[in-house]
mmCIF file of C-alpha atoms in Angstrom:
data_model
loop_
_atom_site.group_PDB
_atom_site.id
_atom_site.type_symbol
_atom_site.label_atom_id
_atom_site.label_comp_id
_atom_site.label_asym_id
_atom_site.label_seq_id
_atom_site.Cartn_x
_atom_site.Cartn_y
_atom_site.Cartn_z
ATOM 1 C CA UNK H 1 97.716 94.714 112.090
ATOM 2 C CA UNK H 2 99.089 94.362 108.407
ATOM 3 C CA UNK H 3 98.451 97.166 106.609
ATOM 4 C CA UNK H 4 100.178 95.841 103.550
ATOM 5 C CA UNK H 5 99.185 92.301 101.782
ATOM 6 C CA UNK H 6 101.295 91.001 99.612
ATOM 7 C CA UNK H 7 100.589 87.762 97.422
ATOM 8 C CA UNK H 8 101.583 85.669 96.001
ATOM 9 C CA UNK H 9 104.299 84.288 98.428
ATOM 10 C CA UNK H 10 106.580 82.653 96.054
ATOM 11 C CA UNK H 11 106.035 82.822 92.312
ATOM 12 C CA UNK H 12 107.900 80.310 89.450
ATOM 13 C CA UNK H 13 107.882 82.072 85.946
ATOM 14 C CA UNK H 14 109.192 80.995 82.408
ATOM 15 C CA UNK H 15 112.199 82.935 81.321
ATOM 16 C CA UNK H 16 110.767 85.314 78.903
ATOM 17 C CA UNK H 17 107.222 85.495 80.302
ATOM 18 C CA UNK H 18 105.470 87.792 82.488
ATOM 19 C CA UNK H 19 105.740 88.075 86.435
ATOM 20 C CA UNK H 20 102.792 89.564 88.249
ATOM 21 C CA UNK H 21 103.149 90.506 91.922
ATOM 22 C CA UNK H 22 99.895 91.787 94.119
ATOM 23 C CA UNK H 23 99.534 94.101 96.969
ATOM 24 C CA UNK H 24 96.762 95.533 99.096
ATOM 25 C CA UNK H 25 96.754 98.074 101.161
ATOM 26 C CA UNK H 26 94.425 99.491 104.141
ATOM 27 C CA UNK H 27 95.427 102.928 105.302
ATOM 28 C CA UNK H 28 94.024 105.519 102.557
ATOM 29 C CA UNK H 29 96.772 108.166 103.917
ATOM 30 C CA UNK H 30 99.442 106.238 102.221
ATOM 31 C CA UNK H 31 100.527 108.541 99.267
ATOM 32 C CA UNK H 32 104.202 106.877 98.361
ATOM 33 C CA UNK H 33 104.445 103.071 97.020
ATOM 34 C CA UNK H 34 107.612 102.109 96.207
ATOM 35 C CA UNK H 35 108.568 98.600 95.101
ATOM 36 C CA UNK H 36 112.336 96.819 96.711
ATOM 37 C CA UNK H 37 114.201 93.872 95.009
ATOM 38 C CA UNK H 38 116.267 92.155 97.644
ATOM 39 C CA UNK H 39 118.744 89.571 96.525
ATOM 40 C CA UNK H 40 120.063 86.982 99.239
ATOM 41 C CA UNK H 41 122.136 89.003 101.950
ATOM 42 C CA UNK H 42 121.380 91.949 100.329
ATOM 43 C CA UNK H 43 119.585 95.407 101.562
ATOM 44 C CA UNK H 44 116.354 95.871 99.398
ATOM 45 C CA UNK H 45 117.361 98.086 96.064
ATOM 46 C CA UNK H 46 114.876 100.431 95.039
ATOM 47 C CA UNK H 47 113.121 99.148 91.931
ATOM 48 C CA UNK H 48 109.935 101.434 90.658
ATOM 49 C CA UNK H 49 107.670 103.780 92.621
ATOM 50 C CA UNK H 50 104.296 104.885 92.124
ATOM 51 C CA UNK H 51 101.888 108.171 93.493
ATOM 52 C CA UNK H 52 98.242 107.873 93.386
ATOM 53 C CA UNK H 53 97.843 110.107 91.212
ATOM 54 C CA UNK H 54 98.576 107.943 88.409
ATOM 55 C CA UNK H 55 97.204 104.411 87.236
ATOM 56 C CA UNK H 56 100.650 103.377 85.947
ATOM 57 C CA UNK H 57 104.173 104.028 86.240
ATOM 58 C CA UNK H 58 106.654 101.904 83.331
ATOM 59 C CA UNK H 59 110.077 102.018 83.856
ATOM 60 C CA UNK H 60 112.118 99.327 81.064
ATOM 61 C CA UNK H 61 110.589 96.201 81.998
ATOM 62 C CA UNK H 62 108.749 97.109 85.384
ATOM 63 C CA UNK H 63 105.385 98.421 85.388
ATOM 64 C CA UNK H 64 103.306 99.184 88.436
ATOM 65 C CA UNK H 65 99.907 99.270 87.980
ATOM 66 C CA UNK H 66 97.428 101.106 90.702
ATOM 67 C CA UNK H 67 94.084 101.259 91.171
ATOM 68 C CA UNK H 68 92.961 103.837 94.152
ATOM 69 C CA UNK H 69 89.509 102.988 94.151
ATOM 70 C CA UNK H 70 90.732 99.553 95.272
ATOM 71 C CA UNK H 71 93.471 99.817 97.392
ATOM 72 C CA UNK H 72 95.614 97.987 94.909
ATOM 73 C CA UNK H 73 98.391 97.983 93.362
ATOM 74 C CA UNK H 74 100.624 95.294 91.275
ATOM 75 C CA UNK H 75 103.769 94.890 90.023
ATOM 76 C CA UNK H 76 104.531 93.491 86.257
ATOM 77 C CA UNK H 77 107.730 92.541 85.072
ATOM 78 C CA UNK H 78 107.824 91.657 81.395
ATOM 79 C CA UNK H 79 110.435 89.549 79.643
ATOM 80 C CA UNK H 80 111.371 88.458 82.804
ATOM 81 C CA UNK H 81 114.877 86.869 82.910
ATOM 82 C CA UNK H 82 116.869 84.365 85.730
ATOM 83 C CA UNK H 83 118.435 87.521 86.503
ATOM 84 C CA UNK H 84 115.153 88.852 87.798
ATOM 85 C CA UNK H 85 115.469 85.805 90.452
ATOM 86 C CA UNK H 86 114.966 87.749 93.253
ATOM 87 C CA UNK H 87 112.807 88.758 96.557
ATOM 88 C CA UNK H 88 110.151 91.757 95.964
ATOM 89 C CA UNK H 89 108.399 93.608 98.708
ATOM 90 C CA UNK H 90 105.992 95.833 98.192
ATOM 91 C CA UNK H 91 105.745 99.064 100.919
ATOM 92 C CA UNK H 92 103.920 101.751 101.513
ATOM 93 C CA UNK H 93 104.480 105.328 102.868
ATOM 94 C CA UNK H 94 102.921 108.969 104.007
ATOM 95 C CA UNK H 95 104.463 112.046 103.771
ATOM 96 C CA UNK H 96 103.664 113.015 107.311
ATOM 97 C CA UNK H 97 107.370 114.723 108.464
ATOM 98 C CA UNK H 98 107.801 112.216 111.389
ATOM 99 C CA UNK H 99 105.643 109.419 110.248
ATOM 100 C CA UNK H 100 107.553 108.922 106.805
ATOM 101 C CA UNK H 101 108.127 104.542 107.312
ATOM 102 C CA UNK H 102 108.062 102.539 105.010
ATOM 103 C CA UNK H 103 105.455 99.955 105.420
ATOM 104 C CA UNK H 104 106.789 96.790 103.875
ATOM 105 C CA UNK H 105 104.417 93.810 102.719
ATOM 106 C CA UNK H 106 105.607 89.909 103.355
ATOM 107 C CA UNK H 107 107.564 89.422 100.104
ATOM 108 C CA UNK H 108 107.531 87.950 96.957
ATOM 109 C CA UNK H 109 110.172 85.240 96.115
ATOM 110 C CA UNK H 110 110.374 84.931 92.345
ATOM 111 C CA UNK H 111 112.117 82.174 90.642
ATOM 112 C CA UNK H 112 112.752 82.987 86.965
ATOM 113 C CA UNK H 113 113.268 79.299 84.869
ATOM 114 C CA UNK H 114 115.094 78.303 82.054
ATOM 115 C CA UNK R 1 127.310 109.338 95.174
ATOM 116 C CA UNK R 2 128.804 107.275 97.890
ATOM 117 C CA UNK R 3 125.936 104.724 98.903
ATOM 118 C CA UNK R 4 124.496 103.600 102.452
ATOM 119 C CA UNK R 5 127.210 101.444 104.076
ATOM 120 C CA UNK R 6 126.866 99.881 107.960
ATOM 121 C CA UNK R 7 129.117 97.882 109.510
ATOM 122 C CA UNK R 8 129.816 95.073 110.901
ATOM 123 C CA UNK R 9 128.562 92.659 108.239
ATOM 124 C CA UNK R 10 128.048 90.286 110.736
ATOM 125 C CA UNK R 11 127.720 89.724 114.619
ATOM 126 C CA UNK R 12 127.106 86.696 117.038
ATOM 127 C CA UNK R 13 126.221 87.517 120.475
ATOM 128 C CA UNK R 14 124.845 86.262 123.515
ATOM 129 C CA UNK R 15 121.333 86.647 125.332
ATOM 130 C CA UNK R 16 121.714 89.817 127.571
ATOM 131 C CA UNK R 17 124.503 90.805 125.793
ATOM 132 C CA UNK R 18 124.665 94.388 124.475
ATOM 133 C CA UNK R 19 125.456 95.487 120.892
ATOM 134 C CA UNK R 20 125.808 98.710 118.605
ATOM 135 C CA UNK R 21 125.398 98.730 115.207
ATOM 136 C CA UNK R 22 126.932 101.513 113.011
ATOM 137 C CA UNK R 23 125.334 103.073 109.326
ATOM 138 C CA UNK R 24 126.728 105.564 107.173
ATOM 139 C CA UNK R 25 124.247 108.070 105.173
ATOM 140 C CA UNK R 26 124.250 108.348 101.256
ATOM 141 C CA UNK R 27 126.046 111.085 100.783
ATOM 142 C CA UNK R 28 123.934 114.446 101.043
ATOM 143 C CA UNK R 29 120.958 112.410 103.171
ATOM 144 C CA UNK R 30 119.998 113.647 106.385
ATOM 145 C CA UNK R 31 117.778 111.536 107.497
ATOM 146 C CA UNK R 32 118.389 107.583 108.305
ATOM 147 C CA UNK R 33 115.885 104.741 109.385
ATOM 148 C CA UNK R 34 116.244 101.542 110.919
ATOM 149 C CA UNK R 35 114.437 98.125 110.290
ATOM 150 C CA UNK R 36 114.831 95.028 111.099
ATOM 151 C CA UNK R 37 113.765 91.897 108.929
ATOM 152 C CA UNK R 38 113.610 88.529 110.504
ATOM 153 C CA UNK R 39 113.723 85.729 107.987
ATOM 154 C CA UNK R 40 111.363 85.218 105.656
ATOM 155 C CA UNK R 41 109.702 88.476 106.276
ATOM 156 C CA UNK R 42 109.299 92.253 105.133
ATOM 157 C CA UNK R 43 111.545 95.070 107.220
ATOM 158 C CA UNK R 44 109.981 96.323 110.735
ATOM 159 C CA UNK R 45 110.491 100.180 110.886
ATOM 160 C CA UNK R 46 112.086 100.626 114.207
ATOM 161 C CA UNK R 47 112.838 104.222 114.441
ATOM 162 C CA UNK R 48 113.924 107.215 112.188
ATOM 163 C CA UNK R 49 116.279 110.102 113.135
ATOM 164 C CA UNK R 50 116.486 113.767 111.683
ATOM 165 C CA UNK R 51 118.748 116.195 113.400
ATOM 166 C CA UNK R 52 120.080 114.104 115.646
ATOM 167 C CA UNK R 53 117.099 113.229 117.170
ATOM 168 C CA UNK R 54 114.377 110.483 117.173
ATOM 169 C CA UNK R 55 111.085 111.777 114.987
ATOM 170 C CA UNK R 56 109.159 108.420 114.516
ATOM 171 C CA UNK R 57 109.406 104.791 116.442
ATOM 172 C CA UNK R 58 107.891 101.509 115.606
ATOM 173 C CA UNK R 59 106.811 98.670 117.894
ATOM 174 C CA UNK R 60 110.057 98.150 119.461
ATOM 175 C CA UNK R 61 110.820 98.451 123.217
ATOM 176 C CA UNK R 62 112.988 101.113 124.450
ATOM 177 C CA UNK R 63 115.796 98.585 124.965
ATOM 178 C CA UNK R 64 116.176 99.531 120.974
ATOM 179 C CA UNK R 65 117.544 103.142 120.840
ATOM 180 C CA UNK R 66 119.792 105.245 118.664
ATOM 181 C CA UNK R 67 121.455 108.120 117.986
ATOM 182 C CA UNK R 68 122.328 110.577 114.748
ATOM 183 C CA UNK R 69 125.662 112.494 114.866
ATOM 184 C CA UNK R 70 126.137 115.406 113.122
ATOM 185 C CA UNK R 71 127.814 114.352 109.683
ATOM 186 C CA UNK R 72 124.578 112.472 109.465
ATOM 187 C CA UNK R 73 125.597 109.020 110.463
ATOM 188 C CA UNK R 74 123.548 106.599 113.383
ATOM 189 C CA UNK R 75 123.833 103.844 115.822
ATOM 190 C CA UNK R 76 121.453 101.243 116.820
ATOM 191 C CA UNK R 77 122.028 99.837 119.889
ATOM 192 C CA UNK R 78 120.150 96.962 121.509
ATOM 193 C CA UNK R 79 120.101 95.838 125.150
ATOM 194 C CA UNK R 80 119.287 92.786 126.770
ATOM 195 C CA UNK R 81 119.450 91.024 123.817
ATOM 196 C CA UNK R 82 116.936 88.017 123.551
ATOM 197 C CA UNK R 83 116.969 85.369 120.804
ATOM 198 C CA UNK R 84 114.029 87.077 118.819
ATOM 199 C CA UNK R 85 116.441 89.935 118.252
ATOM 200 C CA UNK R 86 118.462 87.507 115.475
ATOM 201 C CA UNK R 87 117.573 89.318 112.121
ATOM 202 C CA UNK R 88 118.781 91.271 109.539
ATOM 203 C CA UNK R 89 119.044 94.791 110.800
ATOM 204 C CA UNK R 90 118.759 97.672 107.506
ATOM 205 C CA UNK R 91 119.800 101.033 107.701
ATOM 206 C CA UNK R 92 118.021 103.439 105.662
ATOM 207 C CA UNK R 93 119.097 107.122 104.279
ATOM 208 C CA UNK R 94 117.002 109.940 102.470
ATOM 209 C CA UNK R 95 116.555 113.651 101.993
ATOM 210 C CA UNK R 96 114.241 114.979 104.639
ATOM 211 C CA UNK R 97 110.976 116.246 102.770
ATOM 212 C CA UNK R 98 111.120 113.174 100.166
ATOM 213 C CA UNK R 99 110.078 110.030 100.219
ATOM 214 C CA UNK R 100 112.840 107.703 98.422
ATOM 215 C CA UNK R 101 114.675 105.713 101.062
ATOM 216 C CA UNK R 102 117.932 103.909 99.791
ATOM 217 C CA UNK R 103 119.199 100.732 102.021
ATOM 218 C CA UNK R 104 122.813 99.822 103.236
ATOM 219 C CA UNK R 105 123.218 95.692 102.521
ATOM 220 C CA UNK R 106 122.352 95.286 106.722
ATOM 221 C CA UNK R 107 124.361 94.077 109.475
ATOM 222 C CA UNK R 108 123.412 90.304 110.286
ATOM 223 C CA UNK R 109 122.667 89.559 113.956
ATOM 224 C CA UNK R 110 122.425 86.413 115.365
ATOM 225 C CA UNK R 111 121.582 85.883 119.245
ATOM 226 C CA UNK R 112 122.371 82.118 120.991
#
């Protein structure tokens, strides 16, 4: 069972424009949502992260946005840039001391264009 | 702030073959996790160690297991390997009680 959707799959974006990335989650006990940026033979880097708590988190050019009610949450990246050319996952955690995964949606690969 | 490192980079092995995998901690992190992404695909949590021993396990059979040493680093080791076990295997490290994880850049496996 997925407990973390993540669409769209791949996304193409103008360089300069905006890059929107979905995800959807299913467990409510999830209280941690951190978003990776993996480059090709890379480990995922640590990009933005979000509580519940709040609706939005900015951080430069990366905004997540969340919506609890939902089950939502989205990642924006404005300005984007080729150097944003990357793959995002989405994840998911609790803070449960033994049950602290990280719950990782399918990936996003974004292609930033000239 | 020395960052998570694992080694080997890469590894080719054989089905039924054995192998061990090896991750160093950020540097004041006592608590590492293991995933493995196949390609195309988000990181599996396989298990997570804390004081040496195992506090959390994915879907993984027990042919996967691991240990923590004391100055906080871990093994993976994987028996029997079958073909399916060709991925990119991740080491994470944190701070027990918080929830940032911070990856090593993975040990490659491939099994022919």
């Amino acid at each position: 069972q997925q407990q973390v959707k993540q669409s769209p799959q791949s996304l193409i974006v103008q360089k300069g424009g905006i890059s929107i990335i979905n995800c959807a989650y299913e467990n409510t006990a999830f209280d941690y949502f951190p978003w990776y940026q993996q480059f090709p033979g890379k480990g995922p880097a640590l990009l933005i992260a979000i509580r519940p708590d709040v609706s939005e988190k900015k951080e430069g050019r990366f905004t997540i946005s969340f919506n609890k009610s939902a089950k939502q949450f989205s990642l924006h990246i404005m300005d984007s840039q080729p150097g944003d050319s990357a793959t995002y996952f989405c994840a998911a955690s609790m803070k449960d001391f033994g049950n602290e995964k990280l719950t990782f949606g399918t990936g996003t690969r974004l292609t930033i264009i000239p | 702030e020395t960052g998570v490192t694992q080694s080997p980079t890469h590894l080719i092995k054989t089905r039924g073959q054995q192998v061990t995998l090896r991750c160093s901690s950020q540097s004041g992190h006592n608590t590492v996790s293991w995933y493995q992404q196949a390609l195309g695909q988000g990181p599996q949590f396989i298990f997570q160690y804390y004081r040496e021993e195992e506090n959390g396990r994915g879907n993984f059979p027990p042919r996967f297991s691991g240990l923590q040493f004391p100055n906080y680093s871990s093994e993976l080791n994987v028996n029997a390997l079958e073909l399916d076990d060709s991925a990119l295997y991740l080491c994470a490290s944190k701070r027990a009680g918080l929830e940032t994880q911070y990856f090593g850049p993975g040990t490659r496996l491939l099994v022919l």
